[in-house]
PDB file of C-alpha atoms and ligand atoms in Angstrom:
ATOM      1  CA  MET M   1       0.000   0.000   0.000  1.00 50.00           C
ATOM      2  CA  ILE M   2       1.063   3.588  -0.513  1.00 66.00           C
ATOM      3  CA  ARG M   3       2.183   5.145   2.758  1.00 81.00           C
ATOM      4  CA  PRO M   4      -0.799   6.361   4.787  1.00 90.00           C
ATOM      5  CA  GLN M   5      -1.279  10.066   4.084  1.00 92.00           C
ATOM      6  CA  GLN M   6      -2.607  10.638   7.569  1.00 96.00           C
ATOM      7  CA  ILE M   7      -1.572   8.892  10.741  1.00 97.00           C
ATOM      8  CA  ALA M   8      -3.756   9.518  13.790  1.00 98.00           C
ATOM      9  CA  ILE M   9      -2.332   8.865  17.248  1.00 98.00           C
ATOM     10  CA  ASP M  10      -4.622   9.134  20.255  1.00 98.00           C
ATOM     11  CA  GLY M  11      -4.336   8.169  23.883  1.00 96.00           C
ATOM     12  CA  PRO M  12      -4.678   9.369  27.467  1.00 96.00           C
ATOM     13  CA  ALA M  13      -2.558  12.044  29.146  1.00 92.00           C
ATOM     14  CA  ALA M  14       1.199  11.515  28.977  1.00 92.00           C
ATOM     15  CA  SER M  15       0.886   8.230  27.090  1.00 94.00           C
ATOM     16  CA  GLY M  16       3.841   9.206  24.916  1.00 92.00           C
ATOM     17  CA  LYS M  17       1.875  10.494  21.940  1.00 94.00           C
ATOM     18  CA  THR M  18       4.085  13.515  21.448  1.00 91.00           C
ATOM     19  CA  SER M  19       7.456  11.790  21.627  1.00 91.00           C
ATOM     20  CA  VAL M  20       6.281   8.840  19.530  1.00 96.00           C
ATOM     21  CA  GLY M  21       4.537  11.103  17.006  1.00 95.00           C
ATOM     22  CA  LYS M  22       7.590  13.335  16.636  1.00 93.00           C
ATOM     23  CA  LEU M  23       9.949  10.442  16.091  1.00 95.00           C
ATOM     24  CA  LEU M  24       7.608   8.733  13.650  1.00 96.00           C
ATOM     25  CA  ALA M  25       7.100  11.952  11.658  1.00 94.00           C
ATOM     26  CA  LYS M  26      10.855  12.426  11.481  1.00 92.00           C
ATOM     27  CA  LYS M  27      11.415   8.903  10.165  1.00 94.00           C
ATOM     28  CA  LEU M  28       8.713   9.309   7.516  1.00 94.00           C
ATOM     29  CA  ASP M  29       9.570  12.935   6.798  1.00 92.00           C
ATOM     30  CA  TYR M  30       5.989  13.923   7.650  1.00 93.00           C
ATOM     31  CA  LEU M  31       4.640  16.966   9.448  1.00 91.00           C
ATOM     32  CA  PHE M  32       4.131  16.370  13.157  1.00 91.00           C
ATOM     33  CA  PHE M  33       1.096  18.099  14.567  1.00 91.00           C
ATOM     34  CA  ASP M  34       0.240  18.099  18.264  1.00 92.00           C
ATOM     35  CA  THR M  35      -3.396  19.170  18.703  1.00 94.00           C
ATOM     36  CA  GLY M  36      -3.038  19.332  22.494  1.00 94.00           C
ATOM     37  CA  VAL M  37      -0.971  22.484  21.987  1.00 92.00           C
ATOM     38  CA  MET M  38      -4.066  24.279  20.657  1.00 93.00           C
ATOM     39  CA  TYR M  39      -6.190  23.415  23.692  1.00 96.00           C
ATOM     40  CA  ARG M  40      -3.307  24.341  25.975  1.00 95.00           C
ATOM     41  CA  LEU M  41      -2.829  27.672  24.243  1.00 94.00           C
ATOM     42  CA  ALA M  42      -6.539  28.541  24.494  1.00 96.00           C
ATOM     43  CA  THR M  43      -6.358  27.699  28.200  1.00 97.00           C
ATOM     44  CA  TYR M  44      -3.216  29.750  28.722  1.00 96.00           C
ATOM     45  CA  VAL M  45      -4.669  32.827  27.013  1.00 95.00           C
ATOM     46  CA  ALA M  46      -7.981  32.470  28.861  1.00 97.00           C
ATOM     47  CA  LEU M  47      -6.180  32.272  32.202  1.00 97.00           C
ATOM     48  CA  GLN M  48      -4.136  35.342  31.339  1.00 95.00           C
ATOM     49  CA  LYS M  49      -7.095  37.399  30.194  1.00 95.00           C
ATOM     50  CA  LEU M  50      -9.873  36.149  32.436  1.00 97.00           C
ATOM     51  CA  GLY M  51      -8.094  34.749  35.480  1.00 97.00           C
ATOM     52  CA  ASP M  52     -10.064  31.504  35.242  1.00 97.00           C
ATOM     53  CA  VAL M  53     -11.805  29.373  32.596  1.00 98.00           C
ATOM     54  CA  ALA M  54     -15.273  29.181  34.122  1.00 98.00           C
ATOM     55  CA  ASN M  55     -17.101  31.316  31.575  1.00 98.00           C
ATOM     56  CA  GLU M  56     -17.643  29.162  28.503  1.00 98.00           C
ATOM     57  CA  GLU M  57     -18.755  32.019  26.277  1.00 98.00           C
ATOM     58  CA  ASP M  58     -15.726  34.191  27.088  1.00 98.00           C
ATOM     59  CA  VAL M  59     -13.284  31.299  26.693  1.00 98.00           C
ATOM     60  CA  THR M  60     -14.824  30.423  23.324  1.00 98.00           C
ATOM     61  CA  ALA M  61     -14.540  34.043  22.144  1.00 97.00           C
ATOM     62  CA  ILE M  62     -10.874  34.099  23.161  1.00 95.00           C
ATOM     63  CA  THR M  63     -10.234  30.861  21.261  1.00 95.00           C
ATOM     64  CA  LYS M  64     -11.828  32.344  18.173  1.00 94.00           C
ATOM     65  CA  GLU M  65      -9.631  35.448  18.255  1.00 92.00           C
ATOM     66  CA  MET M  66      -6.428  33.613  19.149  1.00 87.00           C
ATOM     67  CA  GLU M  67      -3.648  33.886  16.570  1.00 81.00           C
ATOM     68  CA  ILE M  68      -1.491  30.782  16.682  1.00 78.00           C
ATOM     69  CA  THR M  69       1.805  30.576  14.868  1.00 79.00           C
ATOM     70  CA  LEU M  70       3.684  27.327  14.769  1.00 73.00           C
ATOM     71  CA  ARG M  71       7.313  27.581  13.703  1.00 72.00           C
ATOM     72  CA  VAL M  72       9.536  24.595  13.192  1.00 65.00           C
ATOM     73  CA  ASN M  73      12.827  25.088  14.992  1.00 64.00           C
ATOM     74  CA  THR M  74      15.165  22.715  13.192  1.00 60.00           C
ATOM     75  CA  GLU M  75      18.020  23.374  15.622  1.00 62.00           C
ATOM     76  CA  LYS M  76      16.016  22.321  18.658  1.00 61.00           C
ATOM     77  CA  ASP M  77      14.071  19.787  16.601  1.00 60.00           C
ATOM     78  CA  GLU M  78      10.739  21.010  17.898  1.00 67.00           C
ATOM     79  CA  THR M  79       7.718  23.020  16.886  1.00 70.00           C
ATOM     80  CA  GLU M  80       7.720  26.386  18.582  1.00 78.00           C
ATOM     81  CA  VAL M  81       4.358  27.740  19.580  1.00 82.00           C
ATOM     82  CA  LEU M  82       4.259  31.496  19.203  1.00 83.00           C
ATOM     83  CA  LEU M  83       1.687  33.841  20.648  1.00 83.00           C
ATOM     84  CA  SER M  84       2.009  37.372  19.286  1.00 78.00           C
ATOM     85  CA  GLY M  85       5.540  36.425  18.257  1.00 81.00           C
ATOM     86  CA  GLU M  86       6.589  35.167  21.716  1.00 84.00           C
ATOM     87  CA  PRO M  87       7.432  31.473  22.246  1.00 85.00           C
ATOM     88  CA  VAL M  88       5.130  29.934  24.862  1.00 88.00           C
ATOM     89  CA  ASN M  89       6.120  26.259  24.715  1.00 85.00           C
ATOM     90  CA  GLN M  90       7.084  26.118  28.374  1.00 86.00           C
ATOM     91  CA  ALA M  91       4.226  28.297  29.623  1.00 90.00           C
ATOM     92  CA  ILE M  92       1.523  26.117  28.070  1.00 92.00           C
ATOM     93  CA  ARG M  93       2.817  23.121  30.035  1.00 89.00           C
ATOM     94  CA  SER M  94       2.567  24.727  33.471  1.00 90.00           C
ATOM     95  CA  PRO M  95       0.658  22.910  36.245  1.00 89.00           C
ATOM     96  CA  GLN M  96      -1.935  25.706  36.091  1.00 94.00           C
ATOM     97  CA  VAL M  97      -2.645  24.973  32.421  1.00 95.00           C
ATOM     98  CA  ASP M  98      -2.650  21.219  33.188  1.00 92.00           C
ATOM     99  CA  LYS M  99      -5.340  21.782  35.799  1.00 93.00           C
ATOM    100  CA  ASN M 100      -7.639  23.796  33.531  1.00 96.00           C
ATOM    101  CA  VAL M 101      -7.107  22.460  30.013  1.00 96.00           C
ATOM    102  CA  SER M 102      -9.630  19.619  30.158  1.00 95.00           C
ATOM    103  CA  ILE M 103     -12.376  22.022  31.205  1.00 96.00           C
ATOM    104  CA  VAL M 104     -11.601  24.241  28.216  1.00 97.00           C
ATOM    105  CA  ALA M 105     -11.445  21.171  25.949  1.00 96.00           C
ATOM    106  CA  SER M 106     -14.929  20.144  27.067  1.00 96.00           C
ATOM    107  CA  TYR M 107     -16.495  23.350  25.690  1.00 97.00           C
ATOM    108  CA  PRO M 108     -18.212  22.492  22.364  1.00 97.00           C
ATOM    109  CA  GLY M 109     -17.567  25.967  20.870  1.00 97.00           C
ATOM    110  CA  VAL M 110     -13.842  25.659  21.557  1.00 97.00           C
ATOM    111  CA  ARG M 111     -13.731  22.179  20.047  1.00 97.00           C
ATOM    112  CA  LYS M 112     -15.561  23.291  16.924  1.00 97.00           C
ATOM    113  CA  ILE M 113     -13.078  26.107  16.250  1.00 95.00           C
ATOM    114  CA  LEU M 114      -9.991  23.990  16.870  1.00 95.00           C
ATOM    115  CA  THR M 115     -11.271  20.844  15.123  1.00 97.00           C
ATOM    116  CA  GLU M 116     -11.810  22.828  11.918  1.00 95.00           C
ATOM    117  CA  LYS M 117      -8.232  24.116  11.985  1.00 92.00           C
ATOM    118  CA  GLN M 118      -6.913  20.613  12.662  1.00 93.00           C
ATOM    119  CA  ARG M 119      -8.909  19.103   9.778  1.00 96.00           C
ATOM    120  CA  LYS M 120      -7.429  21.618   7.350  1.00 93.00           C
ATOM    121  CA  ILE M 121      -3.938  20.590   8.412  1.00 91.00           C
ATOM    122  CA  GLY M 122      -4.870  16.911   8.091  1.00 93.00           C
ATOM    123  CA  LEU M 123      -6.085  17.440   4.547  1.00 93.00           C
ATOM    124  CA  LEU M 124      -2.603  18.631   3.531  1.00 90.00           C
ATOM    125  CA  GLY M 125      -1.503  15.005   3.926  1.00 92.00           C
ATOM    126  CA  ASN M 126       1.817  13.509   4.997  1.00 93.00           C
ATOM    127  CA  VAL M 127       0.957  14.270   8.578  1.00 94.00           C
ATOM    128  CA  VAL M 128       1.189  12.559  11.949  1.00 95.00           C
ATOM    129  CA  MET M 129      -1.464  14.145  14.140  1.00 96.00           C
ATOM    130  CA  VAL M 130      -1.746  13.414  17.857  1.00 96.00           C
ATOM    131  CA  GLY M 131      -4.514  14.099  20.374  1.00 97.00           C
ATOM    132  CA  ARG M 132      -7.619  12.558  21.928  1.00 96.00           C
ATOM    133  CA  ASP M 133     -10.175  12.509  19.107  1.00 97.00           C
ATOM    134  CA  ILE M 134      -8.051  12.430  15.963  1.00 98.00           C
ATOM    135  CA  GLY M 135      -9.064   8.933  14.837  1.00 98.00           C
ATOM    136  CA  THR M 136     -12.691   9.368  15.910  1.00 97.00           C
ATOM    137  CA  VAL M 137     -13.587  12.960  14.998  1.00 97.00           C
ATOM    138  CA  VAL M 138     -10.822  15.054  13.417  1.00 98.00           C
ATOM    139  CA  MET M 139      -9.625  12.538  10.791  1.00 97.00           C
ATOM    140  CA  PRO M 140     -12.065   9.593  10.906  1.00 97.00           C
ATOM    141  CA  ASP M 141     -10.869   8.528   7.444  1.00 96.00           C
ATOM    142  CA  ALA M 142      -7.179   8.366   8.364  1.00 97.00           C
ATOM    143  CA  PRO M 143      -5.794   5.130   6.888  1.00 95.00           C
ATOM    144  CA  LEU M 144      -3.731   4.413   9.997  1.00 97.00           C
ATOM    145  CA  LYS M 145      -4.954   4.991  13.545  1.00 98.00           C
ATOM    146  CA  ILE M 146      -2.975   4.200  16.654  1.00 98.00           C
ATOM    147  CA  TYR M 147      -4.184   4.293  20.248  1.00 98.00           C
ATOM    148  CA  LEU M 148      -1.484   4.278  22.935  1.00 98.00           C
ATOM    149  CA  LEU M 149      -2.088   2.789  26.354  1.00 96.00           C
ATOM    150  CA  ALA M 150      -0.087   2.828  29.596  1.00 96.00           C
ATOM    151  CA  SER M 151      -0.884   2.659  33.303  1.00 96.00           C
ATOM    152  CA  PRO M 152      -1.403   5.981  35.115  1.00 96.00           C
ATOM    153  CA  GLU M 153       1.692   5.352  37.288  1.00 96.00           C
ATOM    154  CA  LYS M 154       3.920   4.709  34.294  1.00 96.00           C
ATOM    155  CA  ARG M 155       2.609   7.803  32.542  1.00 96.00           C
ATOM    156  CA  ALA M 156       3.105   9.956  35.639  1.00 97.00           C
ATOM    157  CA  GLU M 157       6.661   8.655  35.984  1.00 96.00           C
ATOM    158  CA  ARG M 158       7.437   9.540  32.358  1.00 94.00           C
ATOM    159  CA  ARG M 159       5.937  13.023  32.663  1.00 93.00           C
ATOM    160  CA  TYR M 160       7.842  13.555  35.930  1.00 95.00           C
ATOM    161  CA  GLN M 161      11.164  12.661  34.271  1.00 94.00           C
ATOM    162  CA  GLU M 162      10.326  14.820  31.256  1.00 90.00           C
ATOM    163  CA  ASN M 163       9.620  17.867  33.440  1.00 89.00           C
ATOM    164  CA  ILE M 164      12.829  17.369  35.405  1.00 93.00           C
ATOM    165  CA  ARG M 165      14.771  17.134  32.127  1.00 92.00           C
ATOM    166  CA  LYS M 166      13.222  20.409  30.994  1.00 85.00           C
ATOM    167  CA  GLY M 167      14.252  22.067  34.254  1.00 87.00           C
ATOM    168  CA  MET M 168      10.644  22.480  35.382  1.00 83.00           C
ATOM    169  CA  THR M 169       9.525  21.834  38.944  1.00 83.00           C
ATOM    170  CA  ALA M 170       7.857  18.445  39.270  1.00 88.00           C
ATOM    171  CA  ASP M 171       5.923  16.648  41.965  1.00 93.00           C
ATOM    172  CA  PHE M 172       5.153  13.006  41.170  1.00 96.00           C
ATOM    173  CA  HIS M 173       1.965  12.868  43.230  1.00 96.00           C
ATOM    174  CA  GLU M 174       0.615  16.098  41.753  1.00 94.00           C
ATOM    175  CA  ILE M 175       1.349  14.839  38.227  1.00 95.00           C
ATOM    176  CA  LEU M 176      -0.356  11.498  38.896  1.00 96.00           C
ATOM    177  CA  MET M 177      -3.455  13.214  40.299  1.00 95.00           C
ATOM    178  CA  ASP M 178      -3.567  15.626  37.357  1.00 93.00           C
ATOM    179  CA  ILE M 179      -3.273  12.811  34.803  1.00 95.00           C
ATOM    180  CA  MET M 180      -6.074  10.823  36.419  1.00 95.00           C
ATOM    181  CA  LYS M 181      -8.324  13.863  36.705  1.00 94.00           C
ATOM    182  CA  ARG M 182      -7.751  14.864  33.071  1.00 93.00           C
ATOM    183  CA  ASP M 183      -8.389  11.307  31.850  1.00 95.00           C
ATOM    184  CA  GLU M 184     -11.668  11.281  33.713  1.00 95.00           C
ATOM    185  CA  ILE M 185     -12.872  14.606  32.279  1.00 94.00           C
ATOM    186  CA  ASP M 186     -11.548  13.793  28.781  1.00 93.00           C
ATOM    187  CA  SER M 187     -13.194  10.380  28.595  1.00 94.00           C
ATOM    188  CA  THR M 188     -16.565  11.363  30.040  1.00 94.00           C
ATOM    189  CA  ARG M 189     -17.226  14.586  28.120  1.00 93.00           C
ATOM    190  CA  VAL M 190     -20.184  14.488  25.749  1.00 92.00           C
ATOM    191  CA  LEU M 191     -18.472  15.804  22.645  1.00 92.00           C
ATOM    192  CA  ALA M 192     -15.503  13.953  21.152  1.00 93.00           C
ATOM    193  CA  PRO M 193     -14.506  12.015  24.280  1.00 93.00           C
ATOM    194  CA  LEU M 194     -11.163  10.296  24.589  1.00 94.00           C
ATOM    195  CA  LYS M 195     -11.593   6.809  23.138  1.00 93.00           C
ATOM    196  CA  ALA M 196     -10.027   4.501  20.607  1.00 96.00           C
ATOM    197  CA  ALA M 197     -11.602   4.478  17.149  1.00 97.00           C
ATOM    198  CA  GLU M 198     -13.084   1.095  16.268  1.00 97.00           C
ATOM    199  CA  ASP M 199     -10.418   0.565  13.629  1.00 96.00           C
ATOM    200  CA  ALA M 200      -7.515   1.837  15.758  1.00 97.00           C
ATOM    201  CA  ILE M 201      -4.566  -0.405  16.554  1.00 97.00           C
ATOM    202  CA  LEU M 202      -3.962  -0.491  20.304  1.00 97.00           C
ATOM    203  CA  ILE M 203      -0.376  -0.419  21.548  1.00 97.00           C
ATOM    204  CA  GLU M 204       0.339  -1.074  25.211  1.00 95.00           C
ATOM    205  CA  THR M 205       3.483   0.873  26.133  1.00 94.00           C
ATOM    206  CA  ASP M 206       4.144   0.023  29.792  1.00 93.00           C
ATOM    207  CA  GLN M 207       6.935  -2.392  28.898  1.00 93.00           C
ATOM    208  CA  ILE M 208       8.358  -0.793  25.772  1.00 94.00           C
ATOM    209  CA  ASN M 209      10.108   2.515  25.109  1.00 93.00           C
ATOM    210  CA  GLN M 210       9.209   5.130  22.516  1.00 93.00           C
ATOM    211  CA  GLU M 211      11.703   3.853  19.972  1.00 96.00           C
ATOM    212  CA  GLN M 212      10.091   0.394  20.174  1.00 97.00           C
ATOM    213  CA  VAL M 213       6.610   1.888  19.806  1.00 97.00           C
ATOM    214  CA  VAL M 214       7.766   3.718  16.678  1.00 97.00           C
ATOM    215  CA  GLN M 215       9.268   0.513  15.299  1.00 96.00           C
ATOM    216  CA  LYS M 216       5.952  -1.257  15.865  1.00 95.00           C
ATOM    217  CA  ILE M 217       4.093   1.460  13.967  1.00 96.00           C
ATOM    218  CA  LEU M 218       6.631   1.400  11.134  1.00 94.00           C
ATOM    219  CA  SER M 219       6.281  -2.368  10.899  1.00 92.00           C
ATOM    220  CA  LEU M 220       2.513  -1.914  10.530  1.00 91.00           C
ATOM    221  CA  ILE M 221       3.122   0.436   7.630  1.00 90.00           C
ATOM    222  CA  LYS M 222       5.537  -2.027   6.035  1.00 73.00           C
ATOM    223  CA  TYR M 223       3.064  -4.805   6.617  1.00 65.00           C
ATOM    224  CA  GLN M 224       0.407  -2.819   4.800  1.00 60.00           C
ATOM    225  CA  GLU M 225       2.720  -1.984   1.922  1.00 54.00           C
TER     226      GLU M 225
HETATM  227  O1  CDP D 301       0.648  15.790  26.537  1.00 72.47           O
HETATM  228  P1  CDP D 301      -0.551  15.460  27.371  1.00 72.47           P
HETATM  229  O2  CDP D 301      -1.057  14.082  27.103  1.00 72.47           O
HETATM  230  O3  CDP D 301      -0.374  15.763  28.818  1.00 72.47           O
HETATM  231  O4  CDP D 301      -1.743  16.426  26.962  1.00 72.47           O
HETATM  232  P2  CDP D 301      -2.002  17.146  25.591  1.00 72.47           P
HETATM  233  O5  CDP D 301      -2.013  16.155  24.477  1.00 72.47           O
HETATM  234  O6  CDP D 301      -1.125  18.331  25.485  1.00 72.47           O
HETATM  235  O7  CDP D 301      -3.530  17.620  25.777  1.00 72.47           O
HETATM  236  C1  CDP D 301      -3.921  18.489  26.817  1.00 72.47           C
HETATM  237  C2  CDP D 301      -5.430  18.416  26.970  1.00 72.47           C
HETATM  238  O8  CDP D 301      -6.047  18.944  25.790  1.00 72.47           O
HETATM  239  C3  CDP D 301      -6.041  17.038  27.139  1.00 72.47           C
HETATM  240  O9  CDP D 301      -6.046  16.605  28.488  1.00 72.47           O
HETATM  241  C4  CDP D 301      -7.445  17.226  26.588  1.00 72.47           C
HETATM  242  O10 CDP D 301      -8.293  17.772  27.563  1.00 72.47           O
HETATM  243  C5  CDP D 301      -7.254  18.262  25.509  1.00 72.47           C
HETATM  244  N1  CDP D 301      -7.218  17.697  24.151  1.00 72.47           N
HETATM  245  C6  CDP D 301      -8.402  17.347  23.549  1.00 72.47           C
HETATM  246  O11 CDP D 301      -9.448  17.428  24.176  1.00 72.47           O
HETATM  247  N2  CDP D 301      -8.416  16.912  22.265  1.00 72.47           N
HETATM  248  C7  CDP D 301      -7.284  16.798  21.564  1.00 72.47           C
HETATM  249  N3  CDP D 301      -7.337  16.396  20.297  1.00 72.47           N
HETATM  250  C8  CDP D 301      -6.045  17.117  22.155  1.00 72.47           C
HETATM  251  C9  CDP D 301      -6.036  17.553  23.469  1.00 72.47           C
END
């Protein structure tokens, strides 16, 4: 088969979607697109402007006006998220954003705005897109859908190590609680809940590292070729 034009990767919080997606995109020379960044950015801006995210209408209006620029930084090998020209990669991963992002992501108006933008990117093809609803809602026709699984403890441990590496403060218990809370909100919301698409391939990652997950996905592509 011709290489899948779109690869959807979904899974719960800190299941390794970003690191796996990035590595996979690099190997295939595809665009890597992390949809979580959009929800995080909307949350960050709402917190800055409103102080909290309780007012659905105001948060939706902010999301609509938000100008997002994504710039690929080849030196750092990452996508920089710019807000009015300022990089906000670190700021959108703060514990405060972690605590509020799932509430923002449950607002239908916010999802509608961001889903449309994501679909347009998906249509460009040659893309690895990661999130919660990519295989089910954003790109239901993607030829290859992956759903990553890992225990909450394993995911919290990985996120803890990642934050330490980035020089951010990290508290294992706080991270574990946040992950479990977000999973609960994300999987029980009415619109586009976190779940595997019926035709998604499930990969359990507790016992294997990101390189091995990527190899598994690549072998699926080869198998389909
Ligand atoms: O990297 P991590 O798994 O911690 O989270 P993320 O992918 O950056 O996503 C942050 C939050 O955005 C999630 O907990 C969801 O509430 C929301 N999200 C979503 O609802 N739909 C997506 N396609 C992506 C993220």
